[in-house]
PDB file of C-alpha atoms (C1' of nucleotides) in Angstrom:
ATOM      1  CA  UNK A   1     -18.507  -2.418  11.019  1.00 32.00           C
ATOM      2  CA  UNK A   2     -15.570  -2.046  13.076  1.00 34.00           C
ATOM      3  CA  UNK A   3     -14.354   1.730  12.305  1.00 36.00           C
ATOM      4  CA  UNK A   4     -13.272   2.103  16.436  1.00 34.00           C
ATOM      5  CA  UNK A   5     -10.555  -0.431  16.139  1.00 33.00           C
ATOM      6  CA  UNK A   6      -9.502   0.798  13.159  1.00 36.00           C
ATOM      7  CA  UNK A   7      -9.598   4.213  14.252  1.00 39.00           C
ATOM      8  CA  UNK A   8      -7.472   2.826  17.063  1.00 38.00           C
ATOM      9  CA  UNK A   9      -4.931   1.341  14.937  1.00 37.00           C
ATOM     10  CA  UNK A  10      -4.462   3.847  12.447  1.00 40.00           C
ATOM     11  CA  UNK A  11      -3.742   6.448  15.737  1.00 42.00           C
ATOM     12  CA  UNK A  12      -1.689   4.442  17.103  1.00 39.00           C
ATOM     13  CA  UNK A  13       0.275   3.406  13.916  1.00 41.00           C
ATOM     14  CA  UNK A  14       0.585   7.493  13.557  1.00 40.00           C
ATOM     15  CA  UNK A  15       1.612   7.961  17.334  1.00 39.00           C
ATOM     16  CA  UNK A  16       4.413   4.662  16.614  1.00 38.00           C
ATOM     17  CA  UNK A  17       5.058   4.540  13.289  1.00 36.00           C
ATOM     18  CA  UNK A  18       6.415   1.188  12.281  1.00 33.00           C
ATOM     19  CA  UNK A  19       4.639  -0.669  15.058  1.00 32.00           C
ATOM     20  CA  UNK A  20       1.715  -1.902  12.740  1.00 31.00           C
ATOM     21  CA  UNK A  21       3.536  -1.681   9.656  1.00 30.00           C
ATOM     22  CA  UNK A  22       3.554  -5.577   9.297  1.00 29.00           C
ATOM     23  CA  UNK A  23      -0.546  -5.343  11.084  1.00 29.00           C
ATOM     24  CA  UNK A  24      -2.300  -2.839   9.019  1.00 31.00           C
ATOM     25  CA  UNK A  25      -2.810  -2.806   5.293  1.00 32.00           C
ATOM     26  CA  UNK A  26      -0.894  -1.223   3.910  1.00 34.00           C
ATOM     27  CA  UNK A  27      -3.638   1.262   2.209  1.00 32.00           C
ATOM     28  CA  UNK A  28      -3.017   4.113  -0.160  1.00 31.00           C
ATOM     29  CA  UNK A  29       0.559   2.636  -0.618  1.00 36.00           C
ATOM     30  CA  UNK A  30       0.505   2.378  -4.194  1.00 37.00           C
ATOM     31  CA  UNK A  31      -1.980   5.368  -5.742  1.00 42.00           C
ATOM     32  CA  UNK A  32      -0.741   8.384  -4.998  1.00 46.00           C
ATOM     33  CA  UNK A  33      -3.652  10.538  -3.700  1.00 47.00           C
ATOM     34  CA  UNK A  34      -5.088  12.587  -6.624  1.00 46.00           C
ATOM     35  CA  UNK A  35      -4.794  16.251  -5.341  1.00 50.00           C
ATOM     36  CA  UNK A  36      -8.167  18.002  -5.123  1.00 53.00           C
ATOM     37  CA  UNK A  37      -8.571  20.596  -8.127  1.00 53.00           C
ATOM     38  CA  UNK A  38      -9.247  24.033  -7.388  1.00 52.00           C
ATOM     39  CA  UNK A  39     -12.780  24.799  -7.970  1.00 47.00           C
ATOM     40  CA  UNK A  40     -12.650  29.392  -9.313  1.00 43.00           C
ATOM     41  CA  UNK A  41     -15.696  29.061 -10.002  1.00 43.00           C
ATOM     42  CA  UNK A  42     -17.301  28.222  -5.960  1.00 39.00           C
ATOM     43  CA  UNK A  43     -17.071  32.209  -5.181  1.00 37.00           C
ATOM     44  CA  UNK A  44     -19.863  33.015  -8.251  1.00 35.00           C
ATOM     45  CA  UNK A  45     -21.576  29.877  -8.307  1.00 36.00           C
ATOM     46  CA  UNK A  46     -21.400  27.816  -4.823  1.00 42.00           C
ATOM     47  CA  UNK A  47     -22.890  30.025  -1.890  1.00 50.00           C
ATOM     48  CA  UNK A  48     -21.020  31.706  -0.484  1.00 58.00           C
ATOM     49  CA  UNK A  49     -19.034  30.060   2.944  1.00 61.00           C
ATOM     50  CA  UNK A  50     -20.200  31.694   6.258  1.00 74.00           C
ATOM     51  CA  UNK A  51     -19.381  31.356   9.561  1.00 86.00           C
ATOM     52  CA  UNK A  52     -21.328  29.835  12.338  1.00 89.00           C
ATOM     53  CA  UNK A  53     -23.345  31.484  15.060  1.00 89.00           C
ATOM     54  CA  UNK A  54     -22.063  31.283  18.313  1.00 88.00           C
ATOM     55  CA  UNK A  55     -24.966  29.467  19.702  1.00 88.00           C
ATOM     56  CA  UNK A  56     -24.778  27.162  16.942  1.00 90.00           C
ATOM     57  CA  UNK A  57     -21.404  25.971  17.280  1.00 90.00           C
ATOM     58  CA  UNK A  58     -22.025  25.852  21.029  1.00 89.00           C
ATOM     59  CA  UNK A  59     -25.019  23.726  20.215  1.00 90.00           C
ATOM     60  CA  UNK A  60     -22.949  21.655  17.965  1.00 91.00           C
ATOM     61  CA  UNK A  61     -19.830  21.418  20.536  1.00 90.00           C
ATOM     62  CA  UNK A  62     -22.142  20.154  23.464  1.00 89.00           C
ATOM     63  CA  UNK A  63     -23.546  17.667  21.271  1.00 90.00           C
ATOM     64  CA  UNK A  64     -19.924  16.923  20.272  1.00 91.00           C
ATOM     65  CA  UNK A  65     -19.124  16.343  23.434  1.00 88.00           C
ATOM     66  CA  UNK A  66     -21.875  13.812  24.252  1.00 86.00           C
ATOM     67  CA  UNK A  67     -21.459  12.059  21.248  1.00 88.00           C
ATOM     68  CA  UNK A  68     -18.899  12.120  18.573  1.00 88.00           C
ATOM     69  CA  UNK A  69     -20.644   9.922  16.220  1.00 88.00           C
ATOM     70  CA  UNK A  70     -23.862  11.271  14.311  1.00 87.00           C
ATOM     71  CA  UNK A  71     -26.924   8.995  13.438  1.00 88.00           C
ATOM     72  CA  UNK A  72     -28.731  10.249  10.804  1.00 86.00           C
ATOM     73  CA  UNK A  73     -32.065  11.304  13.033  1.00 86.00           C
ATOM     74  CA  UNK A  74     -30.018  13.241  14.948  1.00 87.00           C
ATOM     75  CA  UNK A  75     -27.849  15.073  12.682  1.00 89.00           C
ATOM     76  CA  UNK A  76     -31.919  16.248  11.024  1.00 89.00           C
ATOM     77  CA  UNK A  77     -33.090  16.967  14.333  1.00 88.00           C
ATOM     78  CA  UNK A  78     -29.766  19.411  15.252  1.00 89.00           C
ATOM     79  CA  UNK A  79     -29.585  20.853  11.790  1.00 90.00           C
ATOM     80  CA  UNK A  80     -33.651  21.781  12.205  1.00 89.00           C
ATOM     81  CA  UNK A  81     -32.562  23.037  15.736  1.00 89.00           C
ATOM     82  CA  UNK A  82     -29.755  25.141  14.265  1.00 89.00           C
ATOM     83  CA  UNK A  83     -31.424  26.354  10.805  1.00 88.00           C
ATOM     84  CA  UNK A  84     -28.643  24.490   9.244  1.00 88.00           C
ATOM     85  CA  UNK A  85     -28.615  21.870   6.248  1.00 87.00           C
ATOM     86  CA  UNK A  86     -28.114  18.338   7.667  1.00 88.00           C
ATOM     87  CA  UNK A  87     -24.932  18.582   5.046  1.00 88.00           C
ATOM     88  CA  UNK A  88     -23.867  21.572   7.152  1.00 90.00           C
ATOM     89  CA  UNK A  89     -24.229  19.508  10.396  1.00 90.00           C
ATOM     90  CA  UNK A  90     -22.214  16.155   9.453  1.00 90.00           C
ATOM     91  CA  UNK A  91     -19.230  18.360   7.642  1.00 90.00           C
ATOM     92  CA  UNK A  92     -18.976  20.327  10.845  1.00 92.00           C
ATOM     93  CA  UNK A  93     -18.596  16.747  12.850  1.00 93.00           C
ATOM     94  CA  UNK A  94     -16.315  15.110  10.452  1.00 91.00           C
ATOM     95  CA  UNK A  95     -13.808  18.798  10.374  1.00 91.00           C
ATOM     96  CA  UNK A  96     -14.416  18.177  14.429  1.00 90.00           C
ATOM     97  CA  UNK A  97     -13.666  14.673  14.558  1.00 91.00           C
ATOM     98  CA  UNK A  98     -10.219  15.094  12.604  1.00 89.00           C
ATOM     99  CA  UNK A  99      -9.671  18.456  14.068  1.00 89.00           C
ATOM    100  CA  UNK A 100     -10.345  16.405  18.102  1.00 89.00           C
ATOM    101  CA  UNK A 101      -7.966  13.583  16.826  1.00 88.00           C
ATOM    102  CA  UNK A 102      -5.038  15.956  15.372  1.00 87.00           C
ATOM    103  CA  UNK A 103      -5.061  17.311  19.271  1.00 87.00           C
ATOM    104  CA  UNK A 104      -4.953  14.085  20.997  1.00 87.00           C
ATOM    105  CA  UNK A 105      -2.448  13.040  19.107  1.00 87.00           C
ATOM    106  CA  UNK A 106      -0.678  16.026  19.846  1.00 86.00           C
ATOM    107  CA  UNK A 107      -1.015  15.714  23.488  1.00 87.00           C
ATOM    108  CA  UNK A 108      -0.174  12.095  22.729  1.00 87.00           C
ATOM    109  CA  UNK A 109       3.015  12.732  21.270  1.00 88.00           C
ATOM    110  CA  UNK A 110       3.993  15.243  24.081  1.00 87.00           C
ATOM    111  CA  UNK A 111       3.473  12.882  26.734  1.00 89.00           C
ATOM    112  CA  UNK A 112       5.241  10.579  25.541  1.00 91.00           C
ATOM    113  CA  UNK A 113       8.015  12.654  24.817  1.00 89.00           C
ATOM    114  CA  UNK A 114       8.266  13.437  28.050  1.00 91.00           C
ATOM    115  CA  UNK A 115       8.458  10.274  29.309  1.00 94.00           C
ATOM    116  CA  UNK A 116      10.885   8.926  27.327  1.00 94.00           C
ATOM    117  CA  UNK A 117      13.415  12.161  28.013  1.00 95.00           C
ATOM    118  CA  UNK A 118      12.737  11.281  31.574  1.00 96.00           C
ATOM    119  CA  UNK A 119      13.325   7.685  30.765  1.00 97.00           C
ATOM    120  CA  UNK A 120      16.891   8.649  28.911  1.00 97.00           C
ATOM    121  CA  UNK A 121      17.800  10.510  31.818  1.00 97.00           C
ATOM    122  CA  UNK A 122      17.071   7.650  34.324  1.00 97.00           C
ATOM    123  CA  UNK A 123      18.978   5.464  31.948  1.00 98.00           C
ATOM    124  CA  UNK A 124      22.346   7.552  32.423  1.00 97.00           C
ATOM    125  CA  UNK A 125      21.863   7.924  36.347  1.00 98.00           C
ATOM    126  CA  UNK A 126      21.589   3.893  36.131  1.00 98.00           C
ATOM    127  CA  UNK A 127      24.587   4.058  33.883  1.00 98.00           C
ATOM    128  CA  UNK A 128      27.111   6.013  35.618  1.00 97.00           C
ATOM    129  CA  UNK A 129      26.191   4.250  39.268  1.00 97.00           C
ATOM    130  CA  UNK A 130      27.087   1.183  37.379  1.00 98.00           C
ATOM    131  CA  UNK A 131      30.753   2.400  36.371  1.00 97.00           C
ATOM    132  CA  UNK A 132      30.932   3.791  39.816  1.00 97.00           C
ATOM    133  CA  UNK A 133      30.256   0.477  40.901  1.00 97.00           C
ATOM    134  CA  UNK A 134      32.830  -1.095  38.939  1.00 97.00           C
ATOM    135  CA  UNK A 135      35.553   0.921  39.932  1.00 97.00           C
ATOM    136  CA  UNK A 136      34.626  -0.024  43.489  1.00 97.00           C
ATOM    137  CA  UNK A 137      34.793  -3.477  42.438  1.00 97.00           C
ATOM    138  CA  UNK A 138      38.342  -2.720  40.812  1.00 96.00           C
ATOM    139  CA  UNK A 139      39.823  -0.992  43.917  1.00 96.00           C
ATOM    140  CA  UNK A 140      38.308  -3.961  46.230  1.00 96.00           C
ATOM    141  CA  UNK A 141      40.042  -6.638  43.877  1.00 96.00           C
ATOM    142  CA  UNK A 142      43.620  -4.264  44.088  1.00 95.00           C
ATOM    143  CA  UNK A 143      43.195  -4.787  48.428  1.00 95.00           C
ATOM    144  CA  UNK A 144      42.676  -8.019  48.341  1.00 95.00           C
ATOM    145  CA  UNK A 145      45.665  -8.772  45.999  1.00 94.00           C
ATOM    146  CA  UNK A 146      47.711  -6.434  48.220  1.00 93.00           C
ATOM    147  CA  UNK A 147      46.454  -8.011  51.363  1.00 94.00           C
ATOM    148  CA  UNK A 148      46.911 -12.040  49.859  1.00 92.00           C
ATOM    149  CA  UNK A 149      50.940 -10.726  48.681  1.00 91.00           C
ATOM    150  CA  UNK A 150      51.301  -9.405  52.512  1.00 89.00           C
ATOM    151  CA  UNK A 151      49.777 -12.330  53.766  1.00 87.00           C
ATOM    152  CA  UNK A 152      52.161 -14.804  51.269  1.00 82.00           C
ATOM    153  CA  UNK A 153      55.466 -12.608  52.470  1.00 79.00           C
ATOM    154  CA  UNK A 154      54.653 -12.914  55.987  1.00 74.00           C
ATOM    155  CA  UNK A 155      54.171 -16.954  55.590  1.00 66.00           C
ATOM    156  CA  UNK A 156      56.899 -17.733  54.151  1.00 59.00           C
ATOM    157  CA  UNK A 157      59.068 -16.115  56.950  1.00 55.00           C
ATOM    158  CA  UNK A 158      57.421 -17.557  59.837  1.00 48.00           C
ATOM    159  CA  UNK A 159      55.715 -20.598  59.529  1.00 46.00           C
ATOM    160  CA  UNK A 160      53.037 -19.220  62.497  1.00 44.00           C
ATOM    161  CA  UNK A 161      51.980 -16.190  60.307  1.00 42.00           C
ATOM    162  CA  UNK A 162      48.992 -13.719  61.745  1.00 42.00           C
ATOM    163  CA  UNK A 163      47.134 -15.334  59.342  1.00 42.00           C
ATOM    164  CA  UNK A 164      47.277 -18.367  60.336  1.00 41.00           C
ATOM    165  CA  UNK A 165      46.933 -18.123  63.680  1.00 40.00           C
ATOM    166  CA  UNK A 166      44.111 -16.086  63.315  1.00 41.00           C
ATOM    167  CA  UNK A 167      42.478 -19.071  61.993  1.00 41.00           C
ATOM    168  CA  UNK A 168      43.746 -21.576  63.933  1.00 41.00           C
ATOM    169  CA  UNK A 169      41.831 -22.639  66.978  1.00 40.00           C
ATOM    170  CA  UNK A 170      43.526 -20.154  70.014  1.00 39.00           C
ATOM    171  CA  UNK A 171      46.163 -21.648  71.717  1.00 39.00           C
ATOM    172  CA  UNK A 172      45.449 -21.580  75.300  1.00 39.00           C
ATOM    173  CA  UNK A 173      47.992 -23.860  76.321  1.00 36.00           C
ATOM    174  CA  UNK A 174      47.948 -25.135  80.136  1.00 35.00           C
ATOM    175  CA  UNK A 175      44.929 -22.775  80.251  1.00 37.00           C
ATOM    176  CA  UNK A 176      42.498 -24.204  78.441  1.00 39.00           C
ATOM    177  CA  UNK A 177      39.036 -24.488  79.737  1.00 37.00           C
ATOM    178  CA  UNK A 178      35.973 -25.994  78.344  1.00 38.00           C
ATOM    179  CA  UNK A 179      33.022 -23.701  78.170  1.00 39.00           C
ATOM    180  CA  UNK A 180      34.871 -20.948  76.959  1.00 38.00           C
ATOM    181  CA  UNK A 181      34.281 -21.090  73.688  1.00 37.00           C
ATOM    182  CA  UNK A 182      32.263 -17.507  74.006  1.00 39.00           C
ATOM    183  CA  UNK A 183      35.342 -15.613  75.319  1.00 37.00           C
ATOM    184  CA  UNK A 184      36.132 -15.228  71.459  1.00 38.00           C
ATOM    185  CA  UNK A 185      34.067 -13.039  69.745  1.00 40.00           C
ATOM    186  CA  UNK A 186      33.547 -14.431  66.266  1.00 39.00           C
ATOM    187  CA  UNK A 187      31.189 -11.638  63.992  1.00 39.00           C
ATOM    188  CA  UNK A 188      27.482 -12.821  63.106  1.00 39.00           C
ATOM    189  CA  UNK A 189      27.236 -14.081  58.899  1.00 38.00           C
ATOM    190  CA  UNK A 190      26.658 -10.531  57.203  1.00 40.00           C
ATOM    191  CA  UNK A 191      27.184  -8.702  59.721  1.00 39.00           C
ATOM    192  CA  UNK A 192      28.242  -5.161  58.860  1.00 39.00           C
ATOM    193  CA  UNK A 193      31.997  -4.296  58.983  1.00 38.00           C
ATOM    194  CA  UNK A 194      32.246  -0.804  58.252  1.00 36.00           C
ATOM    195  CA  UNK A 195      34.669  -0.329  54.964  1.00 37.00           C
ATOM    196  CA  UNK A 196      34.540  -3.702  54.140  1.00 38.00           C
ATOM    197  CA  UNK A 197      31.385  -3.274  52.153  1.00 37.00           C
ATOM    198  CA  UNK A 198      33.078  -4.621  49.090  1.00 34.00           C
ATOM    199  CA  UNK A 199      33.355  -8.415  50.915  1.00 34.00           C
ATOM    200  CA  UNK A 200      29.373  -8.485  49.983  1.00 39.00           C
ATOM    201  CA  UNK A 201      30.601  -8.601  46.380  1.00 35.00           C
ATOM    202  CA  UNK A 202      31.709 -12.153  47.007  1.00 34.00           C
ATOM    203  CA  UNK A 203      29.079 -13.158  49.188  1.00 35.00           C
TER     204      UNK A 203
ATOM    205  C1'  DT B   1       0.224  40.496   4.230  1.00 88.91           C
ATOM    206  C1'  DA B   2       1.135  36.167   6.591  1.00 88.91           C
ATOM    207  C1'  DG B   3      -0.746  32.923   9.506  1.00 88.91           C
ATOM    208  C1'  DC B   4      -4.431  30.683  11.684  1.00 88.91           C
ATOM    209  C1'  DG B   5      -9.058  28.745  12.376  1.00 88.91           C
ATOM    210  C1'  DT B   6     -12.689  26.700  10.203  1.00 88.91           C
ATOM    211  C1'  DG B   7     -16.400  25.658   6.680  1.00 88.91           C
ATOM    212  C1'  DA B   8     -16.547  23.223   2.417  1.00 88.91           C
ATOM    213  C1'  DT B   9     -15.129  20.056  -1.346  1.00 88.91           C
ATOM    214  C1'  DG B  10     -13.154  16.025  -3.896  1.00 88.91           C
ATOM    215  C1'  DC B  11     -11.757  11.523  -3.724  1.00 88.91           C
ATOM    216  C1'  DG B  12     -10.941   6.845  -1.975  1.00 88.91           C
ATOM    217  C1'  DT B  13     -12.748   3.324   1.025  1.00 88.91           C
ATOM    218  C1'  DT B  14     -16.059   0.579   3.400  1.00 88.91           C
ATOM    219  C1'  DA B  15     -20.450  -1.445   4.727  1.00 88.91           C
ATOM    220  C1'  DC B  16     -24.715  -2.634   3.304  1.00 88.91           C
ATOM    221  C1'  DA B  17     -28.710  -3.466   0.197  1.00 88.91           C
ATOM    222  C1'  DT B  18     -30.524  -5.044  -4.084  1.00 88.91           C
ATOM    223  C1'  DC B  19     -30.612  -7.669  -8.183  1.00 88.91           C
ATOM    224  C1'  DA B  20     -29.560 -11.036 -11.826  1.00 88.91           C
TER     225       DA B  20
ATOM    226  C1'  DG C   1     -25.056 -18.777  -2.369  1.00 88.91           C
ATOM    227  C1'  DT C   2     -22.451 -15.443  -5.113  1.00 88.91           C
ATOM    228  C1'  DG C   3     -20.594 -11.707  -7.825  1.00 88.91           C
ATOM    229  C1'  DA C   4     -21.809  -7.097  -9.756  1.00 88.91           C
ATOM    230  C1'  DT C   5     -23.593  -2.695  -8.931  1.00 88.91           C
ATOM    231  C1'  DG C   6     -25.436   1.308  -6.487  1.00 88.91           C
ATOM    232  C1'  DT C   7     -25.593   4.199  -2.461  1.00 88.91           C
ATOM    233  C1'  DA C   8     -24.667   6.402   1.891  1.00 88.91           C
ATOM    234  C1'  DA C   9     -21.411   7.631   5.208  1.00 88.91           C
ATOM    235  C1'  DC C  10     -16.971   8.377   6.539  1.00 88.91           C
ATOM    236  C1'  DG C  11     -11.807   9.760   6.751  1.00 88.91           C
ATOM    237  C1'  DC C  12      -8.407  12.356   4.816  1.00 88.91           C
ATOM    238  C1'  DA C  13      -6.122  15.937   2.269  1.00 88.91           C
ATOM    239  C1'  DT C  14      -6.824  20.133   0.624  1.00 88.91           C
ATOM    240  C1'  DC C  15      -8.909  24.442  -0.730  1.00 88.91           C
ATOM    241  C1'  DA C  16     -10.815  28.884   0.328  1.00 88.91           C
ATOM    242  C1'  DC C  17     -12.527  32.403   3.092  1.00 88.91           C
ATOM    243  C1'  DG C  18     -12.645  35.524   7.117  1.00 88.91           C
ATOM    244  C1'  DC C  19     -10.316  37.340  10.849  1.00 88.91           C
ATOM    245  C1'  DT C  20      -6.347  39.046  13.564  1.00 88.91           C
TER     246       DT C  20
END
DNA sequence: TAGCGTGATGCGTTACATCA
DNA sequence: GTGATGTAACGCATCACGCT
């Protein structure tokens, strides 16, 4: 028998509905569950229902809590030990066993409830740095159109524009020197250039 | 008196044993 | 080996009672 996995399906198929729906059988799907008649009658006839000792459902809760499960010795042995009828015993571990599963899947739910508001919020932090980005992107694109139009004006008046000359090799003329070539300080590949943080964009 | 907690019941399902 | 049948145990939905 394999009642734990399917115990562990049909919780989680509660706690995600729609996740097994292709997995599991699809069980009970057709009959409609026939609704338990009332019985009058139980109050004059059937004894009467009483509640359990306090020692007896502490009894019953330890042994709960050691084992959910009941083999058959030991439900005769604890229902000797409490005065109760083994009946008595195994209804009071099947009501715990549903009651024990209704709460976890309680707690279930609420954790992951919680997560996933904290997830949804995380999202929208993630979302709005990304359109912050983009309008950092946008106003980076605008400066280096209005710097290329500057740079296109200036050429076209002077055929040595600061442009160019900023990347042609220096002139130095008459003064020219080998060994030099440090006196012009030329920045270090991603180095940082502060305001120019957008030029990593390209990079 | 409503609402809640909990013992009890009825029914469907499953696993297992027995028998023809 | 296999299908039919019986039985015990379980889960689930629900009832019913006692208590606050």
């Amino acid at each position: 028998m394999n009642h734990k996995v399917e115990d562990h399906m049909a919780l989680i198929s509660q706690l995600y509905p729609g996740v097994f729906t292709q997995m599991a059988p699809q069980q009970g799907e057709s009959k409609p569950r026939r609704r338990r008649k009332k019985n009058k009658d139980a109050g004059l006839s059937g004894a009467k229902k009483r509640k359990l000792s306090e020692e007896q459902v502490n009894l019953l809760e330890m042994n709960f809590g050691s084992e959910h499960k009941l083999e058959s010795d030991r439900k005769d042995k604890l229902a000797s030990e409490l005065g109760l009828d083994p009946r008595q015993v195994a209804v009071w571990f099947q009501n715990r066993r549903a009651r024990w599963k209704n709460k976890k899947l309680e707690e279930e739910y609420t954790k992951l409830k919680t997560s996933h508001e904290t997830i949804v919020v995380e999202k929208c932090q993630l979302e709005s740095e990304v359109l912050k980005l983009k309008e950092q992107l946008c106003e980076a694109e605008k400066e280096i159109q209005r710097l290329s139009d500057r740079a296109d004006g200036v050429s076209t008046n002077s055929p040595s524009s600061s442009l160019s000359m900023a990347m042609d090799p220096p002139f130095l003329g008459e003064f020219a020197m080998e060994g030099y070539e440090d006196a012009f300080y030329m920045p270090p590949e991603n180095n940082y250039v502060p305001g120019m943080e957008w030029i990593n964009l390209y990079m």
